[in-house]
Amino acid sequence: MSLHGRDLVSIRDLSREEIEQLLAAARKMIPVAEGSKTASSLADKIVAMAFFEPSTRTRLSFEAAVQRLGGRCLTIADAGATSMRKGESLYDTIRMLSSYADAIVLRHPNEGAARLAARASERPIVNAGDGAGQHPTQTLLDLATMQEAFGTLTGLKVVLLGDLKYGRTVHSLAFALAQFGSEIVLCSPPSLRLPDDHREELRRAGARLSVEPDVRRALADADVLYVTRIQKERFSDEEEYHAVAGSYRVDNALLAGTKPRLIVMHPLPRAGEIAPEVDETPHAAYFRQAFLAVPVRMALLNEILGPTRRGG
Ligand code: CP
């Protein structure tokens, strides 16, 4: 694998082999992420966090990853405090930022923003979420969570529940699951179904894909329940949002009768889709998932910013 100097805009930018190698490298980073081991592989590096949309986990876990590896961050956490308020374009902002930092982690409300940034930047761009588009590093940590729980990513039955229309995490994750040969069950309110172009692409990728609107039936024999929040901020019509708000909720009653080893995942933040009582059950994997963001992002940054591999 050589990701040195490469952008990560979409999960499609990584082969299955590269994903497997990143997950193996991430496992080795866990003691560093926990603070029980030190590392300094990014000692001379500056990574810019350009966040033009709210974030807790993605920005802070990237910052933790950089700092645990001895690097430093330049952070935009509030678009309103930048010269974009004066009308500066994203292109110019990124072009300039790429002369200050060794890599740029970008979150932006517009789908396609990371692709545009990759054209503007002289340094690698990592997409940390572009509108309803992609969230490839979330997918890497989602896969790390499943692999840690089951020891494999092949042959799992994964139920994707919730907002499959606007949820960028599921857009990236479904494609990766197809690459690993896991079964995908789509479960959403009718108005939030996975867009046709994504389904088509998944079918072309050979995905084992089915649709089951009834969550209880979807959960039969499932290994993973991946829950997403309804992405309120992406709705142009508030009535459309209110028509689906609160239409699904995972609680202990729903989980009764599922496989004992079923894990419940969520990219977080949650907004009522998972009852707090689930936190106390062995099914809850979402806080471990949030922690694994740090070693996974360490492994990724090490590859992108580390030395060029021979033959790479
Ligand atoms: N999972 C995720 O992207 O969380 P944040 O929006 O808090 O970064």
CSV table of C-alpha atoms and ligand atoms in Angstrom, one decimal:
chain,number,residue,atom,x,y,z
A,1,MET,CA,0.0,0.0,0.0
A,2,SER,CA,1.2,3.5,-0.6
A,3,LEU,CA,-1.3,6.2,0.3
A,4,HIS,CA,1.6,8.7,0.5
A,5,GLY,CA,0.5,12.1,-0.8
A,6,ARG,CA,-2.9,10.8,-1.9
A,7,ASP,CA,-6.3,12.3,-1.4
A,8,LEU,CA,-9.1,10.4,0.3
A,9,VAL,CA,-12.3,11.9,-1.1
A,10,SER,CA,-14.5,8.7,-1.4
A,11,ILE,CA,-14.2,5.2,0.0
A,12,ARG,CA,-13.9,4.2,-3.7
A,13,ASP,CA,-10.4,5.7,-3.6
A,14,LEU,CA,-9.3,2.7,-1.5
A,15,SER,CA,-9.0,-0.9,-2.7
A,16,ARG,CA,-10.1,-3.7,-0.4
A,17,GLU,CA,-6.4,-4.6,0.2
A,18,GLU,CA,-5.6,-1.0,1.2
A,19,ILE,CA,-8.6,-0.9,3.6
A,20,GLU,CA,-7.4,-4.2,5.2
A,21,GLN,CA,-3.9,-2.8,5.6
A,22,LEU,CA,-5.2,0.4,7.2
A,23,LEU,CA,-7.3,-1.6,9.6
A,24,ALA,CA,-4.2,-3.7,10.6
A,25,ALA,CA,-2.2,-0.6,11.1
A,26,ALA,CA,-5.0,1.0,13.2
A,27,ARG,CA,-5.0,-2.0,15.5
A,28,LYS,CA,-1.3,-1.4,16.3
A,29,MET,CA,-2.2,2.3,17.0
A,30,ILE,CA,-4.7,1.5,19.8
A,31,PRO,CA,-2.1,1.7,22.7
A,32,VAL,CA,-1.0,5.1,21.3
A,33,ALA,CA,-4.6,6.3,21.1
A,34,GLU,CA,-5.1,5.2,24.6
A,35,GLY,CA,-2.0,7.1,25.8
A,36,SER,CA,-0.2,4.0,27.1
A,37,LYS,CA,2.5,4.1,24.3
A,38,THR,CA,4.0,7.2,22.7
A,39,ALA,CA,4.8,7.9,19.0
A,40,SER,CA,6.2,10.8,17.1
A,41,SER,CA,5.7,9.9,13.5
A,42,LEU,CA,4.1,13.2,12.7
A,43,ALA,CA,6.6,15.3,14.7
A,44,ASP,CA,7.4,17.7,11.9
A,45,LYS,CA,3.9,17.8,10.4
A,46,ILE,CA,1.0,20.3,10.5
A,47,VAL,CA,-2.5,19.1,9.6
A,48,ALA,CA,-5.2,21.6,8.9
A,49,MET,CA,-8.7,20.9,10.2
A,50,ALA,CA,-11.0,22.9,7.9
A,51,PHE,CA,-14.5,22.3,9.3
A,52,PHE,CA,-17.3,24.4,7.7
A,53,GLU,CA,-20.0,22.3,9.3
A,54,PRO,CA,-20.5,21.3,13.0
A,55,SER,CA,-18.5,18.3,14.3
A,56,THR,CA,-17.5,16.8,17.6
A,57,ARG,CA,-16.1,13.4,16.9
A,58,THR,CA,-14.5,13.8,13.5
A,59,ARG,CA,-12.6,17.0,14.2
A,60,LEU,CA,-11.6,16.1,17.8
A,61,SER,CA,-10.5,12.5,16.9
A,62,PHE,CA,-8.5,13.8,14.0
A,63,GLU,CA,-6.9,16.4,16.3
A,64,ALA,CA,-6.3,13.7,19.0
A,65,ALA,CA,-4.7,11.5,16.3
A,66,VAL,CA,-2.3,14.2,15.1
A,67,GLN,CA,-1.4,15.2,18.6
A,68,ARG,CA,-0.8,11.7,19.9
A,69,LEU,CA,1.6,11.3,16.9
A,70,GLY,CA,3.5,14.4,17.9
A,71,GLY,CA,2.1,16.7,15.1
A,72,ARG,CA,0.3,20.0,15.3
A,73,CYS,CA,-3.0,21.2,14.0
A,74,LEU,CA,-4.3,24.4,12.4
A,75,THR,CA,-8.1,24.5,13.0
A,76,ILE,CA,-11.0,26.2,11.4
A,77,ALA,CA,-14.0,25.2,13.6
A,78,ASP,CA,-16.3,28.1,12.7
A,79,ALA,CA,-16.7,29.1,9.0
A,80,GLY,CA,-18.1,32.4,10.3
A,81,ALA,CA,-14.7,33.3,11.7
A,82,THR,CA,-12.9,33.0,8.3
A,83,SER,CA,-12.6,35.3,5.3
A,84,MET,CA,-15.3,33.2,3.6
A,85,ARG,CA,-17.6,35.6,5.5
A,86,LYS,CA,-16.1,38.3,3.2
A,87,GLY,CA,-16.8,36.2,0.1
A,88,GLU,CA,-13.7,34.2,-0.3
A,89,SER,CA,-14.3,31.0,-2.3
A,90,LEU,CA,-13.7,27.5,-1.0
A,91,TYR,CA,-11.2,27.1,-3.8
A,92,ASP,CA,-9.1,30.1,-2.7
A,93,THR,CA,-9.3,29.2,1.0
A,94,ILE,CA,-8.1,25.6,0.4
A,95,ARG,CA,-5.4,26.7,-2.1
A,96,MET,CA,-4.0,29.1,0.5
A,97,LEU,CA,-4.4,26.7,3.4
A,98,SER,CA,-2.4,24.0,1.5
A,99,SER,CA,0.6,26.3,1.6
A,100,TYR,CA,0.4,26.4,5.5
A,101,ALA,CA,-0.2,22.7,6.2
A,102,ASP,CA,1.0,19.2,5.1
A,103,ALA,CA,-2.5,17.9,4.7
A,104,ILE,CA,-6.1,19.2,5.0
A,105,VAL,CA,-9.0,17.5,6.6
A,106,LEU,CA,-12.2,19.0,5.2
A,107,ARG,CA,-15.8,19.0,6.3
A,108,HIS,CA,-18.2,21.0,4.2
A,109,PRO,CA,-22.0,21.1,3.8
A,110,ASN,CA,-21.9,20.8,0.0
A,111,GLU,CA,-21.6,17.4,-1.7
A,112,GLY,CA,-18.6,17.5,-4.0
A,113,ALA,CA,-16.7,20.1,-1.9
A,114,ALA,CA,-13.9,17.6,-1.1
A,115,ARG,CA,-13.4,16.8,-4.8
A,116,LEU,CA,-13.2,20.6,-5.6
A,117,ALA,CA,-10.8,21.0,-2.7
A,118,ALA,CA,-8.6,18.2,-4.0
A,119,ARG,CA,-8.2,20.2,-7.2
A,120,ALA,CA,-7.3,23.4,-5.4
A,121,SER,CA,-4.9,21.8,-2.9
A,122,GLU,CA,-1.2,21.2,-3.4
A,123,ARG,CA,-1.4,18.8,-0.3
A,124,PRO,CA,-3.5,15.8,0.4
A,125,ILE,CA,-7.2,16.3,1.1
A,126,VAL,CA,-9.1,14.0,3.5
A,127,ASN,CA,-12.9,14.2,3.2
A,128,ALA,CA,-14.4,14.4,6.6
A,129,GLY,CA,-17.9,14.6,5.3
A,130,ASP,CA,-19.3,16.5,2.3
A,131,GLY,CA,-23.0,17.2,2.5
A,132,ALA,CA,-25.0,14.0,1.8
A,133,GLY,CA,-22.0,12.7,-0.2
A,134,GLN,CA,-19.3,10.6,1.5
A,135,HIS,CA,-17.6,10.2,4.8
A,136,PRO,CA,-14.8,7.7,4.0
A,137,THR,CA,-12.9,7.9,7.3
A,138,GLN,CA,-16.1,7.2,9.2
A,139,THR,CA,-16.4,4.0,7.1
A,140,LEU,CA,-12.9,3.0,8.1
A,141,LEU,CA,-13.6,3.2,11.8
A,142,ASP,CA,-17.0,1.5,11.2
A,143,LEU,CA,-15.2,-1.4,9.6
A,144,ALA,CA,-12.7,-1.4,12.4
A,145,THR,CA,-15.5,-1.7,14.9
A,146,MET,CA,-17.1,-4.7,13.1
A,147,GLN,CA,-13.8,-6.4,12.6
A,148,GLU,CA,-12.9,-6.0,16.3
A,149,ALA,CA,-16.3,-7.5,17.2
A,150,PHE,CA,-16.4,-10.4,14.8
A,151,GLY,CA,-12.8,-10.9,13.6
A,152,THR,CA,-14.0,-10.6,10.0
A,153,LEU,CA,-15.8,-8.3,7.6
A,154,THR,CA,-16.9,-11.1,5.3
A,155,GLY,CA,-20.3,-12.8,5.6
A,156,LEU,CA,-21.8,-10.4,8.1
A,157,LYS,CA,-25.5,-9.4,7.9
A,158,VAL,CA,-25.6,-5.7,8.3
A,159,VAL,CA,-28.9,-3.8,8.7
A,160,LEU,CA,-28.6,-0.1,7.7
A,161,LEU,CA,-31.5,1.7,9.6
A,162,GLY,CA,-32.6,5.2,9.2
A,163,ASP,CA,-31.9,8.1,6.9
A,164,LEU,CA,-30.4,6.3,3.9
A,165,LYS,CA,-31.1,9.2,1.6
A,166,TYR,CA,-29.1,12.0,3.2
A,167,GLY,CA,-26.8,9.9,5.5
A,168,ARG,CA,-23.3,10.1,4.0
A,169,THR,CA,-21.9,7.5,6.5
A,170,VAL,CA,-24.2,4.8,5.0
A,171,HIS,CA,-23.4,5.9,1.4
A,172,SER,CA,-19.7,5.2,2.1
A,173,LEU,CA,-20.2,2.2,4.3
A,174,ALA,CA,-22.5,0.3,2.0
A,175,PHE,CA,-20.0,0.4,-0.8
A,176,ALA,CA,-17.2,-0.9,1.5
A,177,LEU,CA,-19.5,-3.7,2.8
A,178,ALA,CA,-20.2,-4.8,-0.8
A,179,GLN,CA,-16.4,-5.0,-1.4
A,180,PHE,CA,-16.1,-7.4,1.6
A,181,GLY,CA,-19.0,-9.6,0.7
A,182,SER,CA,-21.3,-8.8,3.6
A,183,GLU,CA,-25.1,-8.9,3.2
A,184,ILE,CA,-26.7,-5.4,3.4
A,185,VAL,CA,-30.4,-5.0,4.5
A,186,LEU,CA,-31.8,-1.5,3.8
A,187,CYS,CA,-34.4,-0.4,6.4
A,188,SER,CA,-35.7,3.2,6.2
A,189,PRO,CA,-38.9,5.2,6.0
A,190,PRO,CA,-40.0,5.3,2.3
A,191,SER,CA,-39.1,8.9,1.8
A,192,LEU,CA,-35.5,8.3,3.1
A,193,ARG,CA,-34.7,5.2,1.0
A,194,LEU,CA,-31.2,4.8,-0.4
A,195,PRO,CA,-31.1,6.8,-3.7
A,196,ASP,CA,-31.3,4.8,-6.9
A,197,ASP,CA,-27.8,5.7,-8.1
A,198,HIS,CA,-26.3,4.3,-4.9
A,199,ARG,CA,-28.4,1.1,-5.3
A,200,GLU,CA,-27.3,0.7,-8.9
A,201,GLU,CA,-23.7,1.2,-8.0
A,202,LEU,CA,-24.0,-1.4,-5.2
A,203,ARG,CA,-25.6,-3.9,-7.5
A,204,ARG,CA,-22.8,-3.3,-10.1
A,205,ALA,CA,-20.3,-3.9,-7.3
A,206,GLY,CA,-22.0,-7.3,-6.6
A,207,ALA,CA,-23.6,-6.3,-3.3
A,208,ARG,CA,-25.9,-8.8,-1.6
A,209,LEU,CA,-28.6,-6.2,-1.1
A,210,SER,CA,-32.2,-6.4,0.1
A,211,VAL,CA,-34.9,-4.0,1.4
A,212,GLU,CA,-36.9,-4.7,4.5
A,213,PRO,CA,-38.9,-1.8,5.8
A,214,ASP,CA,-39.9,-3.7,9.0
A,215,VAL,CA,-37.1,-3.4,11.4
A,216,ARG,CA,-38.0,-6.4,13.5
A,217,ARG,CA,-38.0,-8.6,10.3
A,218,ALA,CA,-34.8,-6.9,9.2
A,219,LEU,CA,-33.1,-7.9,12.4
A,220,ALA,CA,-33.7,-11.6,12.1
A,221,ASP,CA,-30.2,-13.2,12.1
A,222,ALA,CA,-28.5,-9.8,11.8
A,223,ASP,CA,-25.0,-9.3,13.1
A,224,VAL,CA,-24.9,-5.6,13.0
A,225,LEU,CA,-27.6,-2.9,13.3
A,226,TYR,CA,-26.2,0.3,12.0
A,227,VAL,CA,-28.5,3.2,13.0
A,228,THR,CA,-28.4,6.7,11.6
A,229,ARG,CA,-29.9,10.0,12.7
A,230,ILE,CA,-32.4,11.7,10.4
A,231,GLN,CA,-30.3,14.4,8.8
A,232,LYS,CA,-32.6,17.3,9.7
A,233,GLU,CA,-30.1,19.9,8.3
A,234,ARG,CA,-30.3,18.4,4.8
A,235,PHE,CA,-34.1,18.8,4.4
A,236,SER,CA,-35.2,21.7,2.2
A,237,ASP,CA,-38.8,21.2,3.4
A,238,GLU,CA,-39.4,21.2,7.1
A,239,GLU,CA,-42.7,19.4,6.7
A,240,GLU,CA,-40.9,16.5,5.0
A,241,TYR,CA,-38.7,16.3,8.1
A,242,HIS,CA,-41.6,16.3,10.5
A,243,ALA,CA,-43.3,13.6,8.6
A,244,VAL,CA,-40.5,11.1,9.4
A,245,ALA,CA,-39.1,12.5,12.7
A,246,GLY,CA,-39.2,9.9,15.4
A,247,SER,CA,-40.4,7.1,13.0
A,248,TYR,CA,-37.9,4.6,14.4
A,249,ARG,CA,-36.3,4.0,17.8
A,250,VAL,CA,-34.0,1.2,19.0
A,251,ASP,CA,-34.7,0.1,22.5
A,252,ASN,CA,-34.2,-3.1,24.6
A,253,ALA,CA,-37.7,-4.4,23.6
A,254,LEU,CA,-36.7,-4.2,19.9
A,255,LEU,CA,-33.4,-6.0,20.6
A,256,ALA,CA,-35.0,-8.8,22.6
A,257,GLY,CA,-34.8,-11.9,20.5
A,258,THR,CA,-31.9,-10.7,18.3
A,259,LYS,CA,-28.6,-12.6,18.1
A,260,PRO,CA,-26.8,-12.3,21.5
A,261,ARG,CA,-23.7,-11.1,19.7
A,262,LEU,CA,-25.6,-8.5,17.6
A,263,ILE,CA,-23.8,-5.1,17.8
A,264,VAL,CA,-25.6,-1.8,17.6
A,265,MET,CA,-23.6,0.9,15.9
A,266,HIS,CA,-24.2,4.6,15.2
A,267,PRO,CA,-21.8,7.2,13.8
A,268,LEU,CA,-23.3,9.6,16.4
A,269,PRO,CA,-24.6,12.1,17.3
A,270,ARG,CA,-27.8,10.4,18.1
A,271,ALA,CA,-31.0,12.3,18.4
A,272,GLY,CA,-33.4,9.9,20.0
A,273,GLU,CA,-32.9,6.9,17.6
A,274,ILE,CA,-31.3,4.8,20.3
A,275,ALA,CA,-32.7,4.7,23.8
A,276,PRO,CA,-30.1,5.3,26.6
A,277,GLU,CA,-31.1,1.9,28.1
A,278,VAL,CA,-29.3,0.2,25.2
A,279,ASP,CA,-26.0,1.7,26.4
A,280,GLU,CA,-25.9,-0.7,29.3
A,281,THR,CA,-26.3,-3.8,27.1
A,282,PRO,CA,-23.5,-5.8,25.4
A,283,HIS,CA,-25.1,-4.8,22.1
A,284,ALA,CA,-24.0,-1.2,22.4
A,285,ALA,CA,-20.9,-0.6,20.3
A,286,TYR,CA,-21.2,3.1,19.4
A,287,PHE,CA,-18.9,4.5,22.1
A,288,ARG,CA,-16.2,2.0,21.2
A,289,GLN,CA,-16.8,2.9,17.6
A,290,ALA,CA,-16.2,6.6,18.5
A,291,PHE,CA,-13.0,5.7,20.3
A,292,LEU,CA,-11.7,3.7,17.3
A,293,ALA,CA,-11.8,6.9,15.3
A,294,VAL,CA,-8.5,7.9,16.9
A,295,PRO,CA,-6.3,4.8,16.0
A,296,VAL,CA,-7.9,4.6,12.5
A,297,ARG,CA,-7.2,8.2,11.8
A,298,MET,CA,-3.7,7.8,13.1
A,299,ALA,CA,-3.1,5.0,10.7
A,300,LEU,CA,-4.5,6.9,7.8
A,301,LEU,CA,-2.4,10.1,8.5
A,302,ASN,CA,0.7,8.0,9.0
A,303,GLU,CA,0.2,6.5,5.6
A,304,ILE,CA,-0.7,9.8,3.8
A,305,LEU,CA,2.1,11.8,5.5
A,306,GLY,CA,4.6,9.1,6.2
A,307,PRO,CA,7.7,8.2,4.2
A,308,THR,CA,7.2,6.9,0.7
A,309,ARG,CA,7.2,3.1,0.6
A,310,ARG,CA,9.7,1.3,-1.6
A,311,GLY,CA,7.8,0.1,-4.6
A,312,GLY,CA,4.9,2.4,-3.7
B,1,CP,N1,-19.7,10.7,13.2
B,1,CP,C1,-19.5,12.0,13.0
B,1,CP,O1,-19.2,12.4,11.8
B,1,CP,O2,-19.6,12.8,14.1
B,1,CP,P1,-19.4,14.4,14.1
B,1,CP,O3,-20.5,15.0,13.2
B,1,CP,O4,-19.6,14.8,15.6
B,1,CP,O5,-18.0,14.7,13.6
